[in-house]
mmCIF file of C-alpha atoms and ligand atoms in Angstrom:
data_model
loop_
_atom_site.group_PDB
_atom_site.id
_atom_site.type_symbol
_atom_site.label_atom_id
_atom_site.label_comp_id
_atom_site.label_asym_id
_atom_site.label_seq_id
_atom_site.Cartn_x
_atom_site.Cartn_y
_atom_site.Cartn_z
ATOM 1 C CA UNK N 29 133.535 101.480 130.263
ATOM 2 C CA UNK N 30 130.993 103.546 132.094
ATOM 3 C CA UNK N 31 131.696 106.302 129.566
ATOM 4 C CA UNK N 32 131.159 103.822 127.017
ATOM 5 C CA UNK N 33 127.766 102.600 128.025
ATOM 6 C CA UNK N 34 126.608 106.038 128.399
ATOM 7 C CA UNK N 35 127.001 107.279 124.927
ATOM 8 C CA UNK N 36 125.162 103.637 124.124
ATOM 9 C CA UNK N 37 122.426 104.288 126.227
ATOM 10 C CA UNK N 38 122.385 108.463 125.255
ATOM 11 C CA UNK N 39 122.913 106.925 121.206
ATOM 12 C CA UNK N 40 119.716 104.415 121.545
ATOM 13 C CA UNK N 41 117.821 107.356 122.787
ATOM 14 C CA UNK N 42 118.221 109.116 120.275
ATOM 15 C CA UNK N 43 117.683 107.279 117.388
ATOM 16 C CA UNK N 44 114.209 106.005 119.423
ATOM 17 C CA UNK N 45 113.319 109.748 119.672
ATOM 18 C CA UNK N 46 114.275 110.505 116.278
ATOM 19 C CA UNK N 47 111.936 107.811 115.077
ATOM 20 C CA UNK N 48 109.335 108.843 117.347
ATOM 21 C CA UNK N 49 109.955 112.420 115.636
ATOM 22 C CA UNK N 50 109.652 111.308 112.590
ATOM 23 C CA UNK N 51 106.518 109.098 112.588
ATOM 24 C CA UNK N 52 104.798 110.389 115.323
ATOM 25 C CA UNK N 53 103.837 107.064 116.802
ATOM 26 C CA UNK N 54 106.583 105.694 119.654
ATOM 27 C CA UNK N 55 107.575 101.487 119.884
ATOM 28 C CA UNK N 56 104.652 101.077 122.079
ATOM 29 C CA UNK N 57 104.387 97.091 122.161
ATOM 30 C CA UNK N 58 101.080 95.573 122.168
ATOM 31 C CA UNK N 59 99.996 94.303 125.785
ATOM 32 C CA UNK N 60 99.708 90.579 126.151
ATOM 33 C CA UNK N 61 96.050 91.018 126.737
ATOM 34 C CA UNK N 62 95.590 93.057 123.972
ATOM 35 C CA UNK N 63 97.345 90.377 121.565
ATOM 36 C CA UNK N 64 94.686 88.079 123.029
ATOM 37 C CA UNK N 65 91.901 89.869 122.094
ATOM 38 C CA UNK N 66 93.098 90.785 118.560
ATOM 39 C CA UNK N 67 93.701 87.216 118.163
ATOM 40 C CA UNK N 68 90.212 86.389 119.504
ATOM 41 C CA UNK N 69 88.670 88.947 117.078
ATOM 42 C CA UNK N 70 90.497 87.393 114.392
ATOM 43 C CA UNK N 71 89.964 83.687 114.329
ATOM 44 C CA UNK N 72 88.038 82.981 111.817
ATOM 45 C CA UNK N 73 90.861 84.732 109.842
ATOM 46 C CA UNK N 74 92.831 82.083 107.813
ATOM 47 C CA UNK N 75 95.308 84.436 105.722
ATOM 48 C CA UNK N 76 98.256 83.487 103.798
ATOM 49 C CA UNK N 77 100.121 86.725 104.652
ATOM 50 C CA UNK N 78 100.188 88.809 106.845
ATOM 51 C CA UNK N 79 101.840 92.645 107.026
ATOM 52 C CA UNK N 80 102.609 94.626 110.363
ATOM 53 C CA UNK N 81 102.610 98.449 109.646
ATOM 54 C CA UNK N 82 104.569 99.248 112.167
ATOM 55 C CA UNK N 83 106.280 96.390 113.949
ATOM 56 C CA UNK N 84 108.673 98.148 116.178
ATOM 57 C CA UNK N 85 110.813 95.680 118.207
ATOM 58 C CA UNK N 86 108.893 92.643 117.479
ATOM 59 C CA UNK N 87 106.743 91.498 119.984
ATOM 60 C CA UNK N 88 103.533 91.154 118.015
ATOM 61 C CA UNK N 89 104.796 90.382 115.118
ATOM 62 C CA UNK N 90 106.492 87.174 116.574
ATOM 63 C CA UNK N 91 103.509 86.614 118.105
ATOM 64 C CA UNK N 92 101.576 86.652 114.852
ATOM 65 C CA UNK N 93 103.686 84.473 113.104
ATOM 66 C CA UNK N 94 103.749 81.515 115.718
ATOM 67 C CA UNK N 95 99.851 82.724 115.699
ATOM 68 C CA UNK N 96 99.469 81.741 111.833
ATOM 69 C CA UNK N 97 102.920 79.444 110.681
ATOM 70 C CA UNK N 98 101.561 78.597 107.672
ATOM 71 C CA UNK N 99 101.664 82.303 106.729
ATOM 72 C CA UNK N 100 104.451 83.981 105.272
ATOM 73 C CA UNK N 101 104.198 87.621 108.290
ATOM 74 C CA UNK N 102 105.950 90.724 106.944
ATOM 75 C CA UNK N 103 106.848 93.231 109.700
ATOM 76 C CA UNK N 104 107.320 96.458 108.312
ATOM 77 C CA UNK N 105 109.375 99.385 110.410
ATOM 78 C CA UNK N 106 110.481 102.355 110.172
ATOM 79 C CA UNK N 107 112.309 103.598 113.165
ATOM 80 C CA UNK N 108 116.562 102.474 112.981
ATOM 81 C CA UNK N 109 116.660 100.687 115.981
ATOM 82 C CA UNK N 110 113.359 99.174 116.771
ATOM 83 C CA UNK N 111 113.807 97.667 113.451
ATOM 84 C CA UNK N 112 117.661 96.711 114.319
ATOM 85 C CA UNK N 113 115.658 94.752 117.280
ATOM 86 C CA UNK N 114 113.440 93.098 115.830
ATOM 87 C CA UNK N 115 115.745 92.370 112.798
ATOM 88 C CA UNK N 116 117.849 90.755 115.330
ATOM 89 C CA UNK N 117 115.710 88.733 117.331
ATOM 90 C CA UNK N 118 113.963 87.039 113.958
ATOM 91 C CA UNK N 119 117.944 86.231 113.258
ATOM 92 C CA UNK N 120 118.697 84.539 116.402
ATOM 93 C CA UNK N 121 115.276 83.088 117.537
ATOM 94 C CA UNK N 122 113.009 83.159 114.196
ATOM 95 C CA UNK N 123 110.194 82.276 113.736
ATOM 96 C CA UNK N 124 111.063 81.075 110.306
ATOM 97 C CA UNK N 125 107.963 82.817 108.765
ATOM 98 C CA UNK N 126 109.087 86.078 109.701
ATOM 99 C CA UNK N 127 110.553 88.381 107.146
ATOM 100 C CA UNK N 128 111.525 91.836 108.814
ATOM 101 C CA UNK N 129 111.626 95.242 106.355
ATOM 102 C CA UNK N 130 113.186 98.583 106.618
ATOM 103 C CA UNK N 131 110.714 100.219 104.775
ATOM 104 C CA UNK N 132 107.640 103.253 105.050
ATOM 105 C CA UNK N 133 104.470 101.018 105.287
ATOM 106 C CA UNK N 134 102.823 104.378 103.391
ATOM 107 C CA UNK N 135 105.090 103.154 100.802
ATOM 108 C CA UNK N 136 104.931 99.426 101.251
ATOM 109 C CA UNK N 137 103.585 97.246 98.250
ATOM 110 C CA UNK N 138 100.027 95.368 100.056
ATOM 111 C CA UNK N 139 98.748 93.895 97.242
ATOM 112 C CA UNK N 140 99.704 90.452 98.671
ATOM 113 C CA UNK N 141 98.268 90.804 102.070
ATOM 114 C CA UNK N 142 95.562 88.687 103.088
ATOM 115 C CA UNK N 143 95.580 90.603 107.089
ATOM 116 C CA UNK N 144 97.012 93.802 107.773
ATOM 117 C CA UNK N 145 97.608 94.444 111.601
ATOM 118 C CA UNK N 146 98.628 97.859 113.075
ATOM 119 C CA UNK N 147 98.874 99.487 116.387
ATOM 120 C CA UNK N 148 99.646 103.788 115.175
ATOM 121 C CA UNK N 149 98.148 106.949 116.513
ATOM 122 C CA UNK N 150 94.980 109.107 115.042
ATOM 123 C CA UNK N 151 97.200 111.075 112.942
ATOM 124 C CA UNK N 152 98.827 107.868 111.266
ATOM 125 C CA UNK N 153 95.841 105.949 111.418
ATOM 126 C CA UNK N 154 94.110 109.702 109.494
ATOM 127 C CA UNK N 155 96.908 108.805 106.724
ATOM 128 C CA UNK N 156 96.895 105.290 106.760
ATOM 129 C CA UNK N 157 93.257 104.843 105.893
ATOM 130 C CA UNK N 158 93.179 106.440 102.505
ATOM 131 C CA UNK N 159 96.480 104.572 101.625
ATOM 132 C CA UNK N 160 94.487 101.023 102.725
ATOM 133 C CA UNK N 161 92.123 102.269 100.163
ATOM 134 C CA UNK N 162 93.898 102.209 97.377
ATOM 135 C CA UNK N 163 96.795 99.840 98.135
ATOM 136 C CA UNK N 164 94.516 96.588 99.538
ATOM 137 C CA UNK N 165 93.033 94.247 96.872
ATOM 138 C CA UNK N 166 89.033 93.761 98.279
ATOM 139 C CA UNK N 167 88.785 91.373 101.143
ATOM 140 C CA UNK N 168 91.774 92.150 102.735
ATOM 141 C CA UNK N 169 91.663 92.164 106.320
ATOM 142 C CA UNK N 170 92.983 95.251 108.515
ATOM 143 C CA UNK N 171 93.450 94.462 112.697
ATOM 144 C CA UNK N 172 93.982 97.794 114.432
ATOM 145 C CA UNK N 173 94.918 98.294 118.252
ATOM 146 C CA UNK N 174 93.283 100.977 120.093
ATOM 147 C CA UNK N 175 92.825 103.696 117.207
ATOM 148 C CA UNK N 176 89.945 103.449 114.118
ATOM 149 C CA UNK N 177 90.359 103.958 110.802
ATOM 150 C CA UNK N 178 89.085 107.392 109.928
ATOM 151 C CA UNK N 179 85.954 106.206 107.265
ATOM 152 C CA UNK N 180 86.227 102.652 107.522
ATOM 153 C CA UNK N 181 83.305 100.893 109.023
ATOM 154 C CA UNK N 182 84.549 98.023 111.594
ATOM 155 C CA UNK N 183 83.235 94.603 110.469
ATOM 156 C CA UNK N 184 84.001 93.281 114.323
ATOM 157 C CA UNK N 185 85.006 95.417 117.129
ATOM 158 C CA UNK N 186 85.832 94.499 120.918
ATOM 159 C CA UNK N 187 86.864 96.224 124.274
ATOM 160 C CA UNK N 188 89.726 94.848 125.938
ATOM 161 C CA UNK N 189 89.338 94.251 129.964
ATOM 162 C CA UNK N 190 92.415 96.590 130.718
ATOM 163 C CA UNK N 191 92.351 99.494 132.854
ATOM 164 C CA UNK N 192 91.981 101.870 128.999
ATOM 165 C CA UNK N 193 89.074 99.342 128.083
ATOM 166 C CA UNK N 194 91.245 99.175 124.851
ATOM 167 C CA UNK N 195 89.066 99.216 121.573
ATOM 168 C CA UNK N 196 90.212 96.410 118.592
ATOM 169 C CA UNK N 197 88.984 96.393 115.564
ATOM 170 C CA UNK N 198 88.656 94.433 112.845
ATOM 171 C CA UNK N 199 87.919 95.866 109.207
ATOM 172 C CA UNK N 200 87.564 94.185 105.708
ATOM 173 C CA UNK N 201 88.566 96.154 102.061
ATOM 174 C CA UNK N 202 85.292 95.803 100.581
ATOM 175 C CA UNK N 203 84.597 95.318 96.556
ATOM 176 C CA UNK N 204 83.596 99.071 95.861
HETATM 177 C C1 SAM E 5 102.989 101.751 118.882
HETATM 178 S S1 SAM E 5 104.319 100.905 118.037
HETATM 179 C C2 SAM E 5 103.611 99.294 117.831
HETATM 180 C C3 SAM E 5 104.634 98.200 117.698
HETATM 181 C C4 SAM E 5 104.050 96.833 117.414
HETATM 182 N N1 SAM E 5 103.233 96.888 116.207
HETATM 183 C C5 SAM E 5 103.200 96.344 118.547
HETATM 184 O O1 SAM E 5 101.974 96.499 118.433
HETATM 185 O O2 SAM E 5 103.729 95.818 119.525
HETATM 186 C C6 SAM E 5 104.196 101.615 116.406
HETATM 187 C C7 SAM E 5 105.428 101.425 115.542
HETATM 188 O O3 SAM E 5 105.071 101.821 114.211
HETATM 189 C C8 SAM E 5 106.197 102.429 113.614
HETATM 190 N N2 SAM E 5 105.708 103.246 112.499
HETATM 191 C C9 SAM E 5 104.959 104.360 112.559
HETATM 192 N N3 SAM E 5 104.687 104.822 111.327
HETATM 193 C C10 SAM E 5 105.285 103.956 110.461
HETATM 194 C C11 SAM E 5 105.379 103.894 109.047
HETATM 195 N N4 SAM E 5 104.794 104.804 108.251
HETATM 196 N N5 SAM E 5 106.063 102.875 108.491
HETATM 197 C C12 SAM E 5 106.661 101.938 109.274
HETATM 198 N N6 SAM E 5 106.618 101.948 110.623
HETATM 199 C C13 SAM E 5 105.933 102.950 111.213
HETATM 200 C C14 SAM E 5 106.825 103.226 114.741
HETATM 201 O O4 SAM E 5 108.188 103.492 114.468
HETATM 202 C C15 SAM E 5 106.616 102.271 115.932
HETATM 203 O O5 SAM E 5 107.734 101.440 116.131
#
């Protein structure tokens, strides 16, 4: 039994590191007060859906969906078993407006998005920006944790009252 849980727990590690590895980015969740302040910088906001790039075990995008349940939230992961989390947790405690995706958001169809949320690193956030570019119809909203978009010009930005002073920022695909 003790055998048993320790190839579980060595397994899970793993396939978290290999993720990690993979991406670059670990399943860092979102602080509560963070959430807050995203939310705050997003309220006049009103989309219809909503993608995570990067949803790792679920926390915020939960969160977002109980935050807007008239929108359909699409939480797109990468990483096996943050995904197998979060994949779980919509099956056993929804919310309903939750759909959960094993996919590459670098290769994930936006064109429906209204909001975009993410919470990466510089180097993802470097090869996510271009990719916004091109894949967001204009007027799209993007909500980033902590790291800019390399280019992009923040239509809102706010400093969170943590010990980081975490940045948030809100950007908008514009018409050009
Ligand atoms: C720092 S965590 C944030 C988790 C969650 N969004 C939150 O804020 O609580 C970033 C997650 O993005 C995932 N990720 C990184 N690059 C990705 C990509 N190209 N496609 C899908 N997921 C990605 C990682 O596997 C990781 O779980």
């Amino acid at each position: 039994m003790e055998f048993l849980a320790l190839v579980l727990a060595l397994a899970a590690i793993v396939l978290v590191l290999g993720g990690t590895l993979r991406t670059g980015v670990p399943p860092m969740p979102t602080s509560s007060g963070v959430r807050a302040c995203m939310f705050d910088l997003a309220k006049d906001v009103a989309p219809a859906t909503v993608f995570e790039l990067g949803a790792g075990w679920g926390g915020l995008a939960t969160a977002l969906a109980r935050r807007w349940p008239e929108a359909k939230v699409v939480a797109v992961e990468v990483s096996p078993l943050p995904w197998a989390v979060c994949r779980l947790r919509q099956a056993l405690f929804g919310p309903a407006n939750l759909e959960v995706r094993f996919a590459d958001a670098l290769k994930t169809d936006l064109r429906a998005a209204d909001l975009c949320v993410c919470f990466l690193c510089p180097p993802a956030m470097a090869k996510l920006a271009p990719y916004l570019r091109d894949a967001l119809a204009p007027g799209t909203y993007v909500l980033s944790n902590a790291f800019a978009l390399p280019g992009w010009v923040p239509l809102r930005e706010a400093r969170v009252a943590d010990i980081h002073r975490t940045a948030v920022y809100l950007y908008r695909r514009d018409a050009a």
